[in-house]
Amino acid sequence: ICKPTKDSHVAILAFPFGTHAAPLLSITRRLATASPTTLFSFFNTSQSNSSLFPSSDLPSNIRVHDVADGVPEGYVFSGRPQEAIELFLVAAPESFRKAISSAENDAGKKVTCLLTDAFFWFASDMAAEMKATWVAFWTAGPNSLSVHLYTDLIRQSAREKDGCMEETLGFISGMEKVRVKDTPEGVVFGNLDSVFSDTLHRMGLALPRANAVFINSFEEIDNTLTNNLKSEFKLYLNIGPLALLSSTSASQSVQEDPHGCLAWIKKQRTASVAYVSFGSVMTPPPGELVAIAEGLESSKVPFIWSLKEKSMVQLPKGFLERTREQGIVVPWVPQVELLKHEATGVFVTHCGWNSVLESVSGGVPMICRPFFGDQRLNGRAVEVVWEIGMTIIDGVFTKDGLEKCLDKVLVQDDGKKMKSNAKKLREQAHQAVSVNGSSVENFKVLLDAVVNILN
Ligand code: UDP
């Protein structure tokens, strides 16, 4: 039984690191526009909020709240990887509880739905206590969602197979081509007891209890995986690719182009340009940065390289001057727009989910250099499931390896096959977000799940 939506109050709980909060905000905007009588309270750390809200063009039914970042007063960072993430996660249940309760008092409306980053497994109990629904957003792809859902099973199988890294996950429907070594750290290898590994493990156990789980992808990208996840969750909704729904990337609401990349690419030949980027978190080690620069230069391929300002000093001496006519190196590019441009011929990527899906949306084949987390899984899908790209030769950048890969993808027959597969996938992605497309229909179901109050 559904009550009228005007009483509903949705609390959105964002994860303030990497490319997580921005896509959640972009979905919140769409939901808020579609349901103007519902109040949406967006909870995120002040630091992440300040990068998300440079302007104040929010629908009036979205209210933004700061939550604690979990860093104790006077705390000195030791430099451990993921330290800030762990501090945040440990404090998160309490931080969110406090902030929600004060927002409820301010608004005079009890929260009726928790719409959270899927990492927040504790939202399951929180929602039960609050008599609210729980709707979870998995910000990466279906393959990594599947790995976290079946972590216990994968661990058990790895024990039986004596930890063989080449074994495939054939016992999970849709994961037949994935090897143990492709899984993220913290599932079978790496630190299984870290706060982060534990969070993902608990998440996998909790998500089947969520009223709905949704992701930025489209069903047809992998029907077997989609059907299997549909059988595991109460509702499993693919609502993407977000990159095709508006001209926004997952990480920026406006595709700003302060460095003139679009003007530059307009002058290039069809499918000739290599676009190089490793997302918002990762920068390759200095030796690999040099190899990329040397490989690009000797290949003579026109390039756009998104490289953080602080890493530019690592480039070989004279590289920028020598390649002035060949390419540009800038600290930020309008990635979605670049990947949609016909001159882009290949994307050299770390295989973050948003990047991969944006490349699929643009029909651009990829050269993959995954580093950590779900990136190896995404790279594996690119290479052997969809056959729309290849892993960098030897797994790390070398001058010769990059040159050979660029030649393979941009010139050789292998590349033509990748390109044609990528174009087919792009077609399916476009259909999913067209009238009556699967993602459009799923968004309506999501809206219902979020704004209707269940009795
Ligand atoms: N991005 C961009 N311009 C850049 C670099 C990155 O617009 O110069 C965007 C890109 O479009 C994507 C996001 O940043 O939406 C990166 O997300 P992804 O999941 O690929 O990687 P992460 O940042 O989480 O490692």
Short mmCIF file of C-alpha atoms and ligand atoms in Angstrom, two decimals:
data_model
loop_
_atom_site.label_atom_id
_atom_site.label_comp_id
_atom_site.label_asym_id
_atom_site.label_seq_id
_atom_site.Cartn_x
_atom_site.Cartn_y
_atom_site.Cartn_z
CA ILE A 1 0.00 0.00 0.00
CA CYS A 2 1.44 3.40 -0.92
CA LYS A 3 0.76 6.67 0.83
CA PRO A 4 0.78 9.95 -1.06
CA THR A 5 4.30 11.07 -1.77
CA LYS A 6 3.91 14.56 -0.33
CA ASP A 7 4.75 13.25 3.15
CA SER A 8 7.89 11.52 2.12
CA HIS A 9 11.33 12.58 3.25
CA VAL A 10 14.33 10.90 1.66
CA ALA A 11 17.71 10.95 3.42
CA ILE A 12 20.59 10.51 0.99
CA LEU A 13 23.82 9.23 2.58
CA ALA A 14 26.88 9.86 0.43
CA PHE A 15 30.34 8.31 0.58
CA PRO A 16 32.68 11.31 0.37
CA PHE A 17 35.70 9.78 -1.43
CA GLY A 18 36.56 9.00 -5.06
CA THR A 19 33.82 9.33 -7.68
CA HIS A 20 30.93 8.35 -5.37
CA ALA A 21 29.07 11.42 -4.10
CA ALA A 22 28.77 13.18 -7.46
CA PRO A 23 26.78 10.47 -9.30
CA LEU A 24 24.58 10.06 -6.22
CA LEU A 25 23.89 13.79 -6.29
CA SER A 26 23.15 13.66 -9.99
CA ILE A 27 20.54 10.92 -9.38
CA THR A 28 19.14 12.86 -6.41
CA ARG A 29 18.61 15.85 -8.70
CA ARG A 30 16.66 13.72 -11.16
CA LEU A 31 14.53 12.18 -8.42
CA ALA A 32 13.87 15.58 -6.83
CA THR A 33 12.83 17.06 -10.15
CA ALA A 34 10.52 14.11 -10.81
CA SER A 35 8.93 14.32 -7.35
CA PRO A 36 8.75 17.99 -6.34
CA THR A 37 6.61 17.35 -3.24
CA THR A 38 9.22 15.04 -1.69
CA LEU A 39 11.94 16.46 0.53
CA PHE A 40 15.47 15.18 -0.21
CA SER A 41 18.06 15.71 2.56
CA PHE A 42 21.58 15.13 1.24
CA PHE A 43 24.18 14.13 3.87
CA ASN A 44 27.88 14.33 3.07
CA THR A 45 31.08 15.67 4.66
CA SER A 46 31.60 19.43 4.39
CA GLN A 47 34.75 18.90 2.34
CA SER A 48 33.01 16.77 -0.27
CA ASN A 49 29.95 19.04 -0.23
CA SER A 50 32.11 22.05 -0.98
CA SER A 51 33.49 20.38 -4.11
CA LEU A 52 30.01 19.29 -5.23
CA PHE A 53 28.25 22.59 -4.80
CA PRO A 54 30.27 25.31 -6.43
CA SER A 55 26.98 26.92 -7.46
CA SER A 56 23.56 26.88 -5.88
CA ASP A 57 21.35 25.74 -8.73
CA LEU A 58 19.67 23.01 -6.71
CA PRO A 59 15.98 22.13 -6.92
CA SER A 60 14.32 23.70 -3.86
CA ASN A 61 13.30 20.31 -2.43
CA ILE A 62 16.95 19.27 -1.93
CA ARG A 63 18.56 20.33 1.34
CA VAL A 64 22.26 19.80 1.88
CA HIS A 65 23.67 18.82 5.29
CA ASP A 66 27.23 18.32 6.53
CA VAL A 67 28.17 15.20 8.49
CA ALA A 68 31.29 14.60 10.57
CA ASP A 69 34.31 13.20 8.70
CA GLY A 70 35.21 10.98 11.68
CA VAL A 71 38.66 12.52 12.15
CA PRO A 72 39.12 13.02 15.92
CA GLU A 73 40.13 16.48 17.12
CA GLY A 74 43.91 16.93 16.99
CA TYR A 75 44.40 13.67 15.08
CA VAL A 76 47.70 13.33 13.25
CA PHE A 77 47.55 11.28 10.05
CA SER A 78 50.14 8.50 9.93
CA GLY A 79 49.98 8.23 6.14
CA ARG A 80 48.44 4.72 6.08
CA PRO A 81 46.56 4.07 2.86
CA GLN A 82 42.82 4.55 3.26
CA GLU A 83 43.29 6.20 6.67
CA ALA A 84 40.74 8.95 6.03
CA ILE A 85 38.29 6.43 4.57
CA GLU A 86 38.60 4.17 7.58
CA LEU A 87 38.13 7.00 10.08
CA PHE A 88 35.04 8.08 8.18
CA LEU A 89 33.58 4.56 7.95
CA VAL A 90 34.08 3.74 11.62
CA ALA A 91 32.28 6.91 12.69
CA ALA A 92 29.68 6.85 9.90
CA PRO A 93 26.71 5.12 11.60
CA GLU A 94 26.81 7.61 14.48
CA SER A 95 27.62 10.64 12.30
CA PHE A 96 24.68 9.95 9.98
CA ARG A 97 22.27 9.13 12.85
CA LYS A 98 22.98 12.47 14.51
CA ALA A 99 22.71 14.50 11.33
CA ILE A 100 19.50 12.76 10.24
CA SER A 101 17.83 13.31 13.56
CA SER A 102 18.58 17.03 13.50
CA ALA A 103 17.39 17.30 9.88
CA GLU A 104 14.15 15.53 10.82
CA ASN A 105 13.59 18.03 13.62
CA ASP A 106 14.31 21.00 11.35
CA ALA A 107 11.99 19.76 8.62
CA GLY A 108 9.31 18.42 10.98
CA LYS A 109 9.24 15.28 8.85
CA LYS A 110 10.40 11.78 9.72
CA VAL A 111 12.66 10.13 7.18
CA THR A 112 10.74 7.59 5.11
CA CYS A 113 13.58 6.32 2.92
CA LEU A 114 17.33 5.96 3.28
CA LEU A 115 18.92 6.28 -0.14
CA THR A 116 22.56 5.43 0.46
CA ASP A 117 25.86 4.56 -1.12
CA ALA A 118 25.81 0.76 -1.04
CA PHE A 119 28.93 0.75 1.17
CA PHE A 120 26.71 1.70 4.14
CA TRP A 121 25.57 -1.80 5.15
CA PHE A 122 24.44 -0.40 8.52
CA ALA A 123 21.59 1.38 6.74
CA SER A 124 19.73 -1.94 6.75
CA ASP A 125 19.27 -1.85 10.54
CA MET A 126 18.97 1.91 10.62
CA ALA A 127 16.09 1.80 8.15
CA ALA A 128 14.37 -0.94 10.14
CA GLU A 129 14.64 1.15 13.34
CA MET A 130 13.29 4.21 11.56
CA LYS A 131 10.53 2.23 9.82
CA ALA A 132 11.95 3.55 6.57
CA THR A 133 12.89 1.79 3.36
CA TRP A 134 16.51 1.25 2.28
CA VAL A 135 17.53 1.85 -1.31
CA ALA A 136 21.23 1.31 -2.08
CA PHE A 137 23.34 2.74 -4.92
CA TRP A 138 26.31 0.65 -6.08
CA THR A 139 28.53 3.19 -7.83
CA ALA A 140 30.62 0.63 -9.75
CA GLY A 141 29.75 -2.16 -12.18
CA PRO A 142 27.72 -5.37 -11.93
CA ASN A 143 30.86 -7.54 -11.91
CA SER A 144 32.28 -6.04 -8.70
CA LEU A 145 28.82 -6.01 -7.10
CA SER A 146 28.67 -9.71 -7.82
CA VAL A 147 32.10 -10.35 -6.29
CA HIS A 148 31.09 -8.66 -3.03
CA LEU A 149 27.75 -10.44 -2.96
CA TYR A 150 29.45 -13.83 -3.27
CA THR A 151 32.57 -13.13 -1.19
CA ASP A 152 32.03 -16.09 1.18
CA LEU A 153 31.54 -18.45 -1.74
CA ILE A 154 34.62 -17.13 -3.55
CA ARG A 155 36.75 -17.44 -0.40
CA GLN A 156 35.56 -20.99 0.17
CA SER A 157 36.34 -21.98 -3.40
CA ALA A 158 39.77 -20.33 -3.22
CA ARG A 159 40.55 -22.39 -0.10
CA GLU A 160 39.50 -25.59 -1.84
CA LYS A 161 41.62 -24.74 -4.87
CA ASP A 162 44.64 -23.86 -2.70
CA GLY A 163 44.46 -20.18 -3.56
CA CYS A 164 45.10 -20.66 -7.28
CA MET A 165 44.93 -17.18 -8.78
CA GLU A 166 44.18 -18.40 -12.32
CA GLU A 167 40.98 -20.22 -11.32
CA THR A 168 37.83 -18.71 -12.80
CA LEU A 169 34.63 -17.88 -10.93
CA GLY A 170 32.57 -20.24 -13.11
CA PHE A 171 30.40 -21.12 -10.13
CA ILE A 172 28.80 -17.64 -10.28
CA SER A 173 26.44 -17.05 -13.17
CA GLY A 174 27.87 -14.32 -15.40
CA MET A 175 31.38 -14.44 -13.89
CA GLU A 176 32.71 -17.37 -15.96
CA LYS A 177 35.56 -15.38 -17.50
CA VAL A 178 36.73 -13.70 -14.30
CA ARG A 179 39.81 -15.12 -12.57
CA VAL A 180 40.53 -15.00 -8.85
CA LYS A 181 43.42 -12.64 -9.57
CA ASP A 182 41.02 -10.11 -11.14
CA THR A 183 39.05 -9.68 -7.88
CA PRO A 184 39.55 -6.58 -5.75
CA GLU A 185 41.97 -6.72 -2.81
CA GLY A 186 40.22 -7.79 0.37
CA VAL A 187 38.09 -10.52 -1.21
CA VAL A 188 40.59 -13.40 -1.47
CA PHE A 189 44.00 -11.74 -1.18
CA GLY A 190 45.30 -8.58 0.45
CA ASN A 191 44.14 -7.53 3.91
CA LEU A 192 40.83 -9.30 4.52
CA ASP A 193 40.42 -7.75 7.97
CA SER A 194 40.80 -4.07 7.14
CA VAL A 195 37.88 -1.75 7.88
CA PHE A 196 37.32 -1.35 4.15
CA SER A 197 37.37 -5.10 3.35
CA ASP A 198 35.04 -5.71 6.27
CA THR A 199 32.70 -2.98 5.03
CA LEU A 200 32.45 -4.56 1.58
CA HIS A 201 31.96 -8.02 3.04
CA ARG A 202 29.15 -6.84 5.32
CA MET A 203 27.66 -4.91 2.41
CA GLY A 204 27.44 -8.11 0.35
CA LEU A 205 25.58 -9.81 3.18
CA ALA A 206 23.23 -6.87 3.78
CA LEU A 207 22.24 -5.85 0.24
CA PRO A 208 19.74 -8.68 -0.34
CA ARG A 209 17.71 -7.05 2.48
CA ALA A 210 17.57 -3.66 0.72
CA ASN A 211 14.23 -2.69 -0.84
CA ALA A 212 16.14 -1.90 -4.02
CA VAL A 213 19.72 -1.89 -5.29
CA PHE A 214 20.48 0.29 -8.29
CA ILE A 215 23.54 0.92 -10.44
CA ASN A 216 24.88 3.20 -13.14
CA SER A 217 24.84 0.65 -15.95
CA PHE A 218 22.36 -0.87 -18.39
CA GLU A 219 20.88 -4.36 -18.32
CA GLU A 220 21.95 -5.35 -21.81
CA ILE A 221 25.66 -4.80 -21.09
CA ASP A 222 25.64 -8.32 -19.64
CA ASN A 223 22.31 -10.14 -19.61
CA THR A 224 23.53 -13.17 -17.67
CA LEU A 225 24.98 -11.05 -14.88
CA THR A 226 21.87 -8.86 -14.87
CA ASN A 227 19.53 -11.84 -14.53
CA ASN A 228 21.57 -13.36 -11.77
CA LEU A 229 21.65 -10.13 -9.75
CA LYS A 230 17.91 -9.70 -10.31
CA SER A 231 17.41 -13.10 -8.70
CA GLU A 232 19.48 -12.06 -5.63
CA PHE A 233 17.97 -8.65 -4.82
CA LYS A 234 14.40 -7.60 -4.07
CA LEU A 235 14.75 -5.09 -6.89
CA TYR A 236 17.85 -4.67 -9.05
CA LEU A 237 17.67 -1.57 -11.20
CA ASN A 238 20.12 -0.49 -13.93
CA ILE A 239 19.44 3.18 -14.61
CA GLY A 240 22.41 4.23 -16.74
CA PRO A 241 24.57 5.14 -18.44
CA LEU A 242 24.29 8.45 -16.60
CA ALA A 243 26.67 9.92 -19.19
CA LEU A 244 23.95 9.56 -21.83
CA LEU A 245 21.18 11.03 -19.71
CA SER A 246 22.70 14.47 -19.50
CA SER A 247 25.96 15.83 -20.73
CA THR A 248 27.45 15.43 -17.27
CA SER A 249 30.23 13.15 -16.11
CA ALA A 250 29.84 11.25 -12.89
CA SER A 251 32.18 13.64 -11.19
CA GLN A 252 31.14 17.06 -12.41
CA SER A 253 27.70 18.48 -12.89
CA VAL A 254 28.89 20.78 -15.64
CA GLN A 255 31.33 19.65 -18.29
CA GLU A 256 33.66 22.57 -17.99
CA ASP A 257 36.39 22.92 -20.57
CA PRO A 258 38.82 25.47 -19.14
CA HIS A 259 41.73 24.19 -21.22
CA GLY A 260 40.10 24.20 -24.64
CA CYS A 261 40.14 20.43 -25.21
CA LEU A 262 37.00 20.44 -27.32
CA ALA A 263 38.32 23.16 -29.59
CA TRP A 264 41.53 21.13 -29.97
CA ILE A 265 39.84 17.82 -30.73
CA LYS A 266 37.55 19.37 -33.33
CA LYS A 267 40.64 19.88 -35.50
CA GLN A 268 41.63 16.19 -35.39
CA ARG A 269 40.86 13.40 -37.85
CA THR A 270 38.14 10.80 -37.14
CA ALA A 271 39.17 8.09 -34.65
CA SER A 272 42.76 9.31 -34.54
CA VAL A 273 43.22 10.65 -30.99
CA ALA A 274 44.42 8.78 -27.89
CA TYR A 275 42.77 10.12 -24.74
CA VAL A 276 44.74 9.28 -21.58
CA SER A 277 43.34 9.53 -18.04
CA PHE A 278 43.45 7.59 -14.78
CA GLY A 279 40.47 9.06 -12.94
CA SER A 280 40.26 11.25 -9.88
CA VAL A 281 42.32 9.16 -7.43
CA MET A 282 45.08 7.33 -9.28
CA THR A 283 48.33 8.61 -10.76
CA PRO A 284 50.71 6.01 -12.25
CA PRO A 285 54.16 5.80 -10.61
CA PRO A 286 56.82 8.15 -12.04
CA GLY A 287 58.50 5.46 -14.18
CA GLU A 288 55.23 4.68 -15.92
CA LEU A 289 54.46 8.37 -16.47
CA VAL A 290 57.76 8.64 -18.32
CA ALA A 291 56.97 5.49 -20.35
CA ILE A 292 53.57 6.92 -21.33
CA ALA A 293 55.17 10.17 -22.47
CA GLU A 294 57.85 8.36 -24.47
CA GLY A 295 55.37 5.93 -26.00
CA LEU A 296 53.01 8.72 -27.03
CA GLU A 297 55.82 10.80 -28.48
CA SER A 298 57.35 8.03 -30.56
CA SER A 299 53.94 6.77 -31.74
CA LYS A 300 53.17 10.19 -33.26
CA VAL A 301 49.52 9.60 -32.31
CA PRO A 302 47.67 12.84 -31.47
CA PHE A 303 46.80 12.80 -27.74
CA ILE A 304 44.95 14.49 -24.92
CA TRP A 305 46.30 13.60 -21.50
CA SER A 306 44.46 14.47 -18.30
CA LEU A 307 47.27 14.67 -15.75
CA LYS A 308 47.17 16.19 -12.28
CA GLU A 309 49.11 19.44 -12.04
CA LYS A 310 51.47 18.07 -9.37
CA SER A 311 52.57 15.20 -11.65
CA MET A 312 53.56 17.36 -14.59
CA VAL A 313 57.10 17.73 -13.20
CA GLN A 314 57.57 13.97 -13.69
CA LEU A 315 57.33 14.30 -17.48
CA PRO A 316 60.58 13.85 -19.44
CA LYS A 317 62.55 17.03 -20.06
CA GLY A 318 61.37 18.89 -23.14
CA PHE A 319 58.41 16.53 -23.71
CA LEU A 320 55.77 19.26 -23.59
CA GLU A 321 57.68 21.50 -26.01
CA ARG A 322 58.49 18.69 -28.43
CA THR A 323 54.88 17.46 -28.54
CA ARG A 324 53.21 20.87 -28.71
CA GLU A 325 51.91 20.15 -32.20
CA GLN A 326 51.03 16.54 -31.42
CA GLY A 327 49.00 16.74 -28.24
CA ILE A 328 47.98 18.50 -25.04
CA VAL A 329 48.50 17.70 -21.36
CA VAL A 330 45.94 19.35 -19.08
CA PRO A 331 44.82 18.86 -15.47
CA TRP A 332 41.13 18.42 -16.29
CA VAL A 333 39.17 17.48 -19.41
CA PRO A 334 35.44 17.25 -20.16
CA GLN A 335 35.76 13.47 -20.41
CA VAL A 336 32.19 12.59 -21.35
CA GLU A 337 32.25 15.06 -24.22
CA LEU A 338 35.67 13.88 -25.40
CA LEU A 339 34.62 10.25 -25.42
CA LYS A 340 31.55 11.13 -27.45
CA HIS A 341 33.63 12.98 -30.03
CA GLU A 342 34.24 11.13 -33.30
CA ALA A 343 37.94 12.09 -33.34
CA THR A 344 38.63 10.04 -30.18
CA GLY A 345 40.07 6.71 -31.32
CA VAL A 346 41.20 5.09 -28.09
CA PHE A 347 40.95 5.66 -24.33
CA VAL A 348 44.01 4.75 -22.26
CA THR A 349 42.38 4.21 -18.87
CA HIS A 350 42.72 2.87 -15.33
CA CYS A 351 39.30 1.23 -15.80
CA GLY A 352 37.36 3.02 -13.08
CA TRP A 353 33.71 2.09 -13.61
CA ASN A 354 32.59 5.57 -14.65
CA SER A 355 35.39 5.84 -17.19
CA VAL A 356 34.65 2.43 -18.68
CA LEU A 357 30.93 3.15 -18.98
CA GLU A 358 31.58 6.59 -20.47
CA SER A 359 33.88 4.97 -23.03
CA VAL A 360 31.19 2.37 -23.82
CA SER A 361 28.67 5.23 -24.18
CA GLY A 362 30.96 6.87 -26.70
CA GLY A 363 31.80 3.62 -28.54
CA VAL A 364 35.54 4.14 -27.88
CA PRO A 365 37.86 1.07 -27.50
CA MET A 366 40.22 1.01 -24.52
CA ILE A 367 43.81 0.26 -23.54
CA CYS A 368 43.54 -0.83 -19.91
CA ARG A 369 46.03 -0.30 -17.12
CA PRO A 370 44.10 -1.27 -13.97
CA PHE A 371 45.68 -0.48 -10.59
CA PHE A 372 43.44 -1.49 -7.68
CA GLY A 373 39.93 -2.21 -6.45
CA ASP A 374 37.39 -3.08 -9.13
CA GLN A 375 39.66 -1.85 -11.96
CA ARG A 376 41.05 -5.29 -12.83
CA LEU A 377 37.52 -6.70 -13.06
CA ASN A 378 36.44 -3.90 -15.37
CA GLY A 379 39.57 -4.32 -17.50
CA ARG A 380 38.90 -8.04 -17.76
CA ALA A 381 35.35 -7.39 -18.99
CA VAL A 382 36.63 -4.88 -21.55
CA GLU A 383 39.15 -7.36 -22.91
CA VAL A 384 37.46 -10.77 -22.80
CA VAL A 385 33.72 -10.28 -22.19
CA TRP A 386 32.87 -7.34 -24.45
CA GLU A 387 36.10 -7.49 -26.52
CA ILE A 388 36.27 -3.72 -26.80
CA GLY A 389 39.86 -3.23 -25.75
CA MET A 390 43.07 -4.78 -24.48
CA THR A 391 45.19 -4.81 -21.35
CA ILE A 392 48.49 -2.97 -21.65
CA ILE A 393 51.26 -5.36 -22.70
CA ASP A 394 53.16 -6.68 -19.62
CA GLY A 395 50.56 -5.15 -17.28
CA VAL A 396 52.49 -1.90 -16.80
CA PHE A 397 53.37 0.97 -19.12
CA THR A 398 56.56 0.66 -21.12
CA LYS A 399 57.42 2.82 -24.11
CA ASP A 400 57.30 -0.11 -26.57
CA GLY A 401 54.25 -1.70 -24.96
CA LEU A 402 52.19 1.46 -25.27
CA GLU A 403 53.34 2.05 -28.84
CA LYS A 404 52.35 -1.49 -29.83
CA CYS A 405 48.95 -1.22 -28.12
CA LEU A 406 48.22 2.11 -29.81
CA ASP A 407 49.07 0.57 -33.16
CA LYS A 408 46.92 -2.49 -32.48
CA VAL A 409 43.84 -0.52 -31.46
CA LEU A 410 44.12 2.40 -33.88
CA VAL A 411 45.51 0.68 -36.98
CA GLN A 412 45.41 -3.14 -36.98
CA ASP A 413 42.45 -5.45 -37.68
CA ASP A 414 42.20 -6.36 -33.98
CA GLY A 415 41.37 -2.74 -33.35
CA LYS A 416 38.71 -2.66 -36.05
CA LYS A 417 36.97 -5.58 -34.35
CA MET A 418 37.17 -3.80 -30.96
CA LYS A 419 35.78 -0.66 -32.51
CA SER A 420 32.87 -2.46 -34.12
CA ASN A 421 32.06 -4.27 -30.84
CA ALA A 422 32.23 -0.95 -29.00
CA LYS A 423 29.84 0.62 -31.50
CA LYS A 424 27.34 -2.22 -30.98
CA LEU A 425 27.52 -1.78 -27.22
CA ARG A 426 27.07 1.97 -27.62
CA GLU A 427 23.89 1.33 -29.62
CA GLN A 428 22.51 -0.83 -26.82
CA ALA A 429 23.43 1.81 -24.26
CA HIS A 430 21.57 4.45 -26.27
CA GLN A 431 18.53 2.22 -26.57
CA ALA A 432 18.49 1.65 -22.81
CA VAL A 433 18.09 5.38 -22.18
CA SER A 434 15.62 6.01 -25.04
CA VAL A 435 11.83 6.13 -24.65
CA ASN A 436 10.64 2.77 -23.23
CA GLY A 437 14.30 1.70 -22.85
CA SER A 438 15.20 -0.54 -19.92
CA SER A 439 17.01 2.18 -17.94
CA VAL A 440 14.17 4.67 -18.40
CA GLU A 441 11.63 2.13 -17.15
CA ASN A 442 13.91 1.17 -14.26
CA PHE A 443 14.22 4.80 -13.21
CA LYS A 444 10.43 4.97 -12.82
CA VAL A 445 10.54 1.91 -10.56
CA LEU A 446 13.37 3.50 -8.59
CA LEU A 447 11.37 6.69 -8.16
CA ASP A 448 8.45 4.66 -6.81
CA ALA A 449 10.70 2.77 -4.41
CA VAL A 450 12.22 6.01 -3.10
CA VAL A 451 9.28 8.39 -2.75
CA ASN A 452 6.38 6.09 -1.91
CA ILE A 453 5.88 5.31 1.73
CA LEU A 454 5.41 1.61 2.38
CA ASN A 455 3.00 0.54 5.11
N1 UDP B 1 36.92 12.89 -15.21
C1 UDP B 1 36.75 14.01 -16.00
N2 UDP B 1 37.85 14.70 -16.41
C2 UDP B 1 39.12 14.33 -16.11
C3 UDP B 1 39.30 13.17 -15.32
C4 UDP B 1 38.19 12.47 -14.89
O1 UDP B 1 35.61 14.39 -16.32
O2 UDP B 1 40.05 15.01 -16.54
C5 UDP B 1 35.74 12.16 -14.71
C6 UDP B 1 35.32 11.02 -15.62
O3 UDP B 1 34.45 11.48 -16.63
C7 UDP B 1 34.64 10.06 -14.65
C8 UDP B 1 35.33 10.33 -13.32
O4 UDP B 1 36.03 11.55 -13.48
O5 UDP B 1 33.25 10.36 -14.55
C9 UDP B 1 36.31 9.24 -12.93
O6 UDP B 1 35.56 8.19 -12.42
P1 UDP B 1 36.08 6.70 -12.45
O7 UDP B 1 35.01 5.85 -11.81
O8 UDP B 1 36.48 6.31 -13.80
O9 UDP B 1 37.40 6.71 -11.60
P2 UDP B 1 37.75 7.14 -10.10
O10 UDP B 1 37.88 8.61 -10.11
O11 UDP B 1 36.62 6.68 -9.20
O12 UDP B 1 39.02 6.41 -9.88
#
